[in-house]
mmCIF file of C-alpha atoms in Angstrom:
data_model
loop_
_atom_site.group_PDB
_atom_site.id
_atom_site.type_symbol
_atom_site.label_atom_id
_atom_site.label_comp_id
_atom_site.label_asym_id
_atom_site.label_seq_id
_atom_site.Cartn_x
_atom_site.Cartn_y
_atom_site.Cartn_z
ATOM 1 C CA MET A 1 8.969 -13.170 11.766
ATOM 2 C CA SER A 2 6.457 -14.585 9.229
ATOM 3 C CA LYS A 3 7.609 -15.784 5.895
ATOM 4 C CA ASN A 4 4.847 -13.932 4.264
ATOM 5 C CA LEU A 5 4.579 -10.085 4.078
ATOM 6 C CA LEU A 6 1.417 -8.214 3.213
ATOM 7 C CA LEU A 7 1.925 -4.858 1.743
ATOM 8 C CA ILE A 8 -0.890 -2.267 2.026
ATOM 9 C CA PHE A 9 -0.793 0.875 -0.184
ATOM 10 C CA THR A 10 -2.814 3.814 1.214
ATOM 11 C CA ARG A 11 -3.444 7.510 0.270
ATOM 12 C CA ASN A 12 -3.347 9.726 3.292
ATOM 13 C CA PRO A 13 -7.062 10.597 3.846
ATOM 14 C CA GLU A 14 -7.267 14.329 3.005
ATOM 15 C CA LEU A 15 -10.171 16.294 1.962
ATOM 16 C CA GLY A 16 -10.237 16.831 -1.809
ATOM 17 C CA LYS A 17 -7.607 14.253 -2.348
ATOM 18 C CA ALA A 18 -9.417 11.041 -1.591
ATOM 19 C CA LYS A 19 -11.582 9.159 -4.098
ATOM 20 C CA THR A 20 -11.609 12.220 -6.512
ATOM 21 C CA ARG A 21 -13.777 10.448 -9.173
ATOM 22 C CA LEU A 22 -16.432 9.418 -6.758
ATOM 23 C CA ALA A 23 -16.286 12.895 -5.230
ATOM 24 C CA LYS A 24 -17.601 14.256 -8.408
ATOM 25 C CA THR A 25 -20.825 12.727 -7.710
ATOM 26 C CA VAL A 26 -21.010 12.608 -3.778
ATOM 27 C CA GLY A 27 -18.919 15.625 -2.929
ATOM 28 C CA ASP A 28 -15.363 15.866 -1.266
ATOM 29 C CA GLU A 29 -16.622 15.416 2.278
ATOM 30 C CA THR A 30 -18.542 12.134 1.615
ATOM 31 C CA ALA A 31 -15.908 10.918 -0.651
ATOM 32 C CA LEU A 32 -13.323 11.310 2.209
ATOM 33 C CA GLU A 33 -15.642 9.551 4.694
ATOM 34 C CA ILE A 34 -16.207 6.647 2.384
ATOM 35 C CA TYR A 35 -12.322 6.329 1.954
ATOM 36 C CA LYS A 36 -11.892 6.459 5.663
ATOM 37 C CA PHE A 37 -14.495 3.638 5.995
ATOM 38 C CA LEU A 38 -12.594 1.549 3.428
ATOM 39 C CA LEU A 39 -9.308 2.164 5.105
ATOM 40 C CA GLN A 40 -10.704 0.935 8.398
ATOM 41 C CA LYS A 41 -12.315 -2.057 6.749
ATOM 42 C CA THR A 42 -8.907 -2.897 5.141
ATOM 43 C CA ARG A 43 -7.264 -2.625 8.503
ATOM 44 C CA ASP A 44 -9.796 -4.920 9.980
ATOM 45 C CA VAL A 45 -9.378 -7.652 7.203
ATOM 46 C CA SER A 46 -5.745 -7.297 7.353
ATOM 47 C CA LEU A 47 -5.578 -7.814 11.065
ATOM 48 C CA GLN A 48 -6.870 -11.340 10.518
ATOM 49 C CA VAL A 49 -4.440 -12.361 7.915
ATOM 50 C CA ASN A 50 -1.590 -14.730 8.864
ATOM 51 C CA ALA A 51 1.408 -12.691 7.689
ATOM 52 C CA ASP A 52 3.557 -9.824 8.645
ATOM 53 C CA LYS A 53 2.104 -6.423 7.541
ATOM 54 C CA ALA A 54 3.524 -3.257 6.165
ATOM 55 C CA VAL A 55 1.615 0.016 5.357
ATOM 56 C CA TYR A 56 3.001 2.168 2.496
ATOM 57 C CA TYR A 57 1.781 5.735 2.876
ATOM 58 C CA SER A 58 1.444 7.825 -0.146
ATOM 59 C CA VAL A 59 2.634 11.204 1.215
ATOM 60 C CA LYS A 60 4.153 10.920 4.800
ATOM 61 C CA VAL A 61 4.201 8.305 7.453
ATOM 62 C CA ARG A 62 1.466 8.956 10.292
ATOM 63 C CA GLU A 63 2.635 7.767 13.817
ATOM 64 C CA ASN A 64 -0.842 7.983 15.633
ATOM 65 C CA ASP A 65 -3.405 6.639 13.225
ATOM 66 C CA ILE A 66 -5.679 3.615 12.590
ATOM 67 C CA TRP A 67 -2.410 1.408 11.758
ATOM 68 C CA ASP A 68 -0.947 0.284 14.981
ATOM 69 C CA ALA A 69 2.864 0.602 14.804
ATOM 70 C CA LYS A 70 3.299 -2.576 17.065
ATOM 71 C CA ILE A 71 1.508 -4.595 14.293
ATOM 72 C CA TYR A 72 2.229 -2.666 10.971
ATOM 73 C CA GLN A 73 5.637 -1.746 9.809
ATOM 74 C CA LYS A 74 5.445 1.762 8.456
ATOM 75 C CA HIS A 75 7.046 3.135 5.320
ATOM 76 C CA GLN A 76 6.582 5.937 2.757
ATOM 77 C CA GLN A 77 6.036 5.024 -0.867
ATOM 78 C CA PHE A 78 8.849 6.341 -3.174
ATOM 79 C CA GLY A 79 9.274 6.366 -6.926
ATOM 80 C CA GLU A 80 8.029 8.299 -9.951
ATOM 81 C CA ASN A 81 5.015 6.308 -10.694
ATOM 82 C CA LEU A 82 2.794 3.535 -9.113
ATOM 83 C CA GLY A 83 4.865 0.808 -10.616
ATOM 84 C CA ILE A 84 8.137 1.895 -9.342
ATOM 85 C CA ARG A 85 6.686 2.677 -5.882
ATOM 86 C CA MET A 86 5.321 -0.896 -5.775
ATOM 87 C CA LEU A 87 8.552 -2.470 -7.098
ATOM 88 C CA ASN A 88 10.496 -0.774 -4.331
ATOM 89 C CA ALA A 89 8.043 -2.087 -1.774
ATOM 90 C CA PHE A 90 8.356 -5.592 -3.009
ATOM 91 C CA LYS A 91 12.082 -5.321 -3.287
ATOM 92 C CA ASN A 92 12.271 -4.120 0.328
ATOM 93 C CA GLY A 93 10.147 -7.163 1.345
ATOM 94 C CA PHE A 94 12.409 -9.733 -0.406
ATOM 95 C CA ASP A 95 15.499 -7.966 0.890
ATOM 96 C CA LEU A 96 14.269 -8.431 4.431
ATOM 97 C CA GLY A 97 14.049 -12.110 3.878
ATOM 98 C CA TYR A 98 10.453 -12.636 3.226
ATOM 99 C CA GLU A 99 9.660 -15.525 1.025
ATOM 100 C CA LYS A 100 6.246 -14.421 -0.271
ATOM 101 C CA VAL A 101 5.320 -10.806 -0.644
ATOM 102 C CA MET A 102 1.830 -9.515 -1.582
ATOM 103 C CA ILE A 103 0.148 -6.169 -1.986
ATOM 104 C CA ILE A 104 -3.449 -4.986 -1.737
ATOM 105 C CA GLY A 105 -4.994 -1.598 -2.102
ATOM 106 C CA SER A 106 -7.246 0.018 0.599
ATOM 107 C CA ASP A 107 -10.477 0.730 -1.489
ATOM 108 C CA LEU A 108 -11.908 -2.641 -1.598
ATOM 109 C CA TYR A 109 -15.271 -3.441 0.132
ATOM 110 C CA ASN A 110 -15.559 -7.234 -0.404
ATOM 111 C CA LEU A 111 -11.975 -8.428 0.075
ATOM 112 C CA SER A 112 -11.789 -10.944 3.062
ATOM 113 C CA SER A 113 -8.938 -12.222 5.167
ATOM 114 C CA GLU A 114 -9.785 -15.650 3.675
ATOM 115 C CA ASN A 115 -9.155 -14.240 0.255
ATOM 116 C CA ILE A 116 -5.796 -13.140 1.302
ATOM 117 C CA ASP A 117 -4.642 -16.209 3.125
ATOM 118 C CA ASN A 118 -5.911 -18.427 0.194
ATOM 119 C CA ALA A 119 -3.681 -16.128 -2.109
ATOM 120 C CA PHE A 120 -0.596 -16.788 -0.055
ATOM 121 C CA LEU A 121 -1.319 -20.480 -0.050
ATOM 122 C CA GLN A 122 -1.530 -20.383 -3.865
ATOM 123 C CA LEU A 123 2.024 -19.176 -3.976
ATOM 124 C CA ASP A 124 3.199 -22.621 -2.835
ATOM 125 C CA ASN A 125 2.346 -23.917 -6.381
ATOM 126 C CA ASN A 126 2.409 -20.703 -8.465
ATOM 127 C CA ASP A 127 4.989 -18.066 -9.132
ATOM 128 C CA VAL A 128 2.496 -15.171 -9.111
ATOM 129 C CA VAL A 129 -1.067 -14.670 -7.963
ATOM 130 C CA ILE A 130 -3.203 -11.912 -9.214
ATOM 131 C CA GLY A 131 -6.724 -10.682 -7.928
ATOM 132 C CA PRO A 132 -8.199 -9.217 -11.130
ATOM 133 C CA ALA A 133 -10.311 -6.030 -10.804
ATOM 134 C CA GLU A 134 -13.285 -5.552 -12.989
ATOM 135 C CA ASP A 135 -11.678 -2.268 -14.381
ATOM 136 C CA GLY A 136 -8.835 -4.074 -15.881
ATOM 137 C CA GLY A 137 -6.311 -3.768 -13.199
ATOM 138 C CA TYR A 138 -5.863 -5.827 -10.108
ATOM 139 C CA TYR A 139 -6.703 -5.575 -6.475
ATOM 140 C CA LEU A 140 -4.188 -8.136 -5.282
ATOM 141 C CA LEU A 141 -0.638 -9.068 -6.654
ATOM 142 C CA GLY A 142 1.582 -11.740 -4.950
ATOM 143 C CA MET A 143 4.739 -13.369 -5.796
ATOM 144 C CA ASN A 144 7.371 -15.749 -4.340
ATOM 145 C CA ALA A 145 10.441 -14.116 -6.224
ATOM 146 C CA LEU A 146 10.776 -10.524 -7.561
ATOM 147 C CA GLN A 147 9.194 -10.262 -10.980
ATOM 148 C CA GLU A 148 10.658 -6.772 -11.829
ATOM 149 C CA LYS A 149 9.071 -6.661 -15.254
ATOM 150 C CA VAL A 150 5.475 -6.395 -14.014
ATOM 151 C CA PHE A 151 6.149 -3.090 -12.427
ATOM 152 C CA LYS A 152 7.482 -1.371 -15.553
ATOM 153 C CA ASN A 153 6.238 0.045 -18.818
ATOM 154 C CA LYS A 154 2.469 0.081 -17.879
ATOM 155 C CA SER A 155 -0.194 2.689 -18.287
ATOM 156 C CA TRP A 156 -1.211 2.784 -14.622
ATOM 157 C CA GLY A 157 -4.832 3.445 -13.819
ATOM 158 C CA THR A 158 -5.979 2.146 -17.309
ATOM 159 C CA GLU A 159 -7.874 -0.875 -18.349
ATOM 160 C CA THR A 160 -4.673 -2.426 -20.031
ATOM 161 C CA VAL A 161 -2.830 -2.948 -16.783
ATOM 162 C CA ARG A 162 -3.698 -6.543 -16.046
ATOM 163 C CA LYS A 163 -3.455 -7.667 -19.608
ATOM 164 C CA ASP A 164 0.114 -6.155 -20.009
ATOM 165 C CA THR A 165 1.109 -7.749 -16.693
ATOM 166 C CA LEU A 166 -0.070 -11.197 -17.859
ATOM 167 C CA LEU A 167 2.002 -10.766 -20.942
ATOM 168 C CA ASP A 168 5.093 -10.010 -18.786
ATOM 169 C CA LEU A 169 4.388 -13.283 -17.080
ATOM 170 C CA LYS A 170 3.690 -15.543 -19.958
ATOM 171 C CA ASN A 171 6.600 -17.863 -18.972
ATOM 172 C CA LYS A 172 5.452 -18.094 -15.330
ATOM 173 C CA LYS A 173 2.836 -19.949 -13.446
ATOM 174 C CA VAL A 174 0.096 -17.551 -12.598
ATOM 175 C CA LYS A 175 -3.086 -18.049 -10.521
ATOM 176 C CA LEU A 176 -5.934 -15.810 -11.200
ATOM 177 C CA LEU A 177 -8.451 -15.250 -8.225
ATOM 178 C CA ALA A 178 -12.020 -14.230 -8.403
ATOM 179 C CA PHE A 179 -12.717 -10.934 -9.925
ATOM 180 C CA LYS A 180 -13.587 -8.101 -7.455
ATOM 181 C CA ASN A 181 -14.312 -4.369 -7.959
ATOM 182 C CA ASP A 182 -12.315 -1.384 -6.503
ATOM 183 C CA ILE A 183 -14.373 1.588 -5.395
ATOM 184 C CA ASP A 184 -13.552 4.572 -7.633
ATOM 185 C CA VAL A 185 -16.845 5.898 -9.012
ATOM 186 C CA TYR A 186 -20.432 6.198 -7.873
ATOM 187 C CA GLU A 187 -21.475 3.248 -9.890
ATOM 188 C CA ASP A 188 -19.025 1.159 -7.701
ATOM 189 C CA ILE A 189 -21.164 1.835 -4.460
ATOM 190 C CA ILE A 190 -24.843 1.757 -5.504
ATOM 191 C CA ASP A 191 -25.026 -2.180 -5.034
ATOM 192 C CA ILE A 192 -23.554 -1.893 -1.568
ATOM 193 C CA PRO A 193 -26.333 -1.236 0.927
ATOM 194 C CA GLU A 194 -23.981 -0.580 3.899
ATOM 195 C CA ILE A 195 -22.202 2.299 1.986
ATOM 196 C CA MET A 196 -25.462 3.622 0.617
ATOM 197 C CA SER A 197 -27.275 3.709 3.823
ATOM 198 C CA LYS A 198 -24.438 4.984 5.888
ATOM 199 C CA PHE A 199 -23.065 7.795 3.724
ATOM 200 C CA ILE A 200 -25.623 8.507 0.985
ATOM 201 C CA ASN A 201 -28.819 8.087 3.242
ATOM 202 C CA VAL A 202 -30.373 5.720 0.849
ATOM 203 C CA LYS A 203 -32.110 2.902 2.486
#
């Protein structure tokens, strides 16, 4: 068992439920295909990370999917909002004896395994590490002890999440990583040639 645990939160890829804001521009089917592509990219990146790994499903645990059960612990998210679901996942990780627990989403195009390994290293000298997303949230959150406060009293999905999180951590040592962009709307993909050529047929 590694001392590090990487949590990956995913939505079950279902038509009409994946990337709904992106779907308003590209349609449900294309949005679903883009999300499946991002899921596979997240899996490929996470496989290279030097940590144990756990996938947390939004709806129900899938047995035969892209996440190999021999590599990924599989759980269902539970809790009344995103914060509580993340809190429960972090708490589970620390209760199992992990010393550093980190979460990433599954909708980033430009997150690398080196980024994640570096974030784990930063926890040697910091209490918390945050990967700031350009929309005001974060794409990565890691800690070496449970900081319950950061998961509570937030307006999840809004531009105030990171600011409010940093206020909760003002007495802690926090390392901010480079800004990256989640893929939520059409504007988030237009500068990514691979996605545009593969799914939107724009060369």
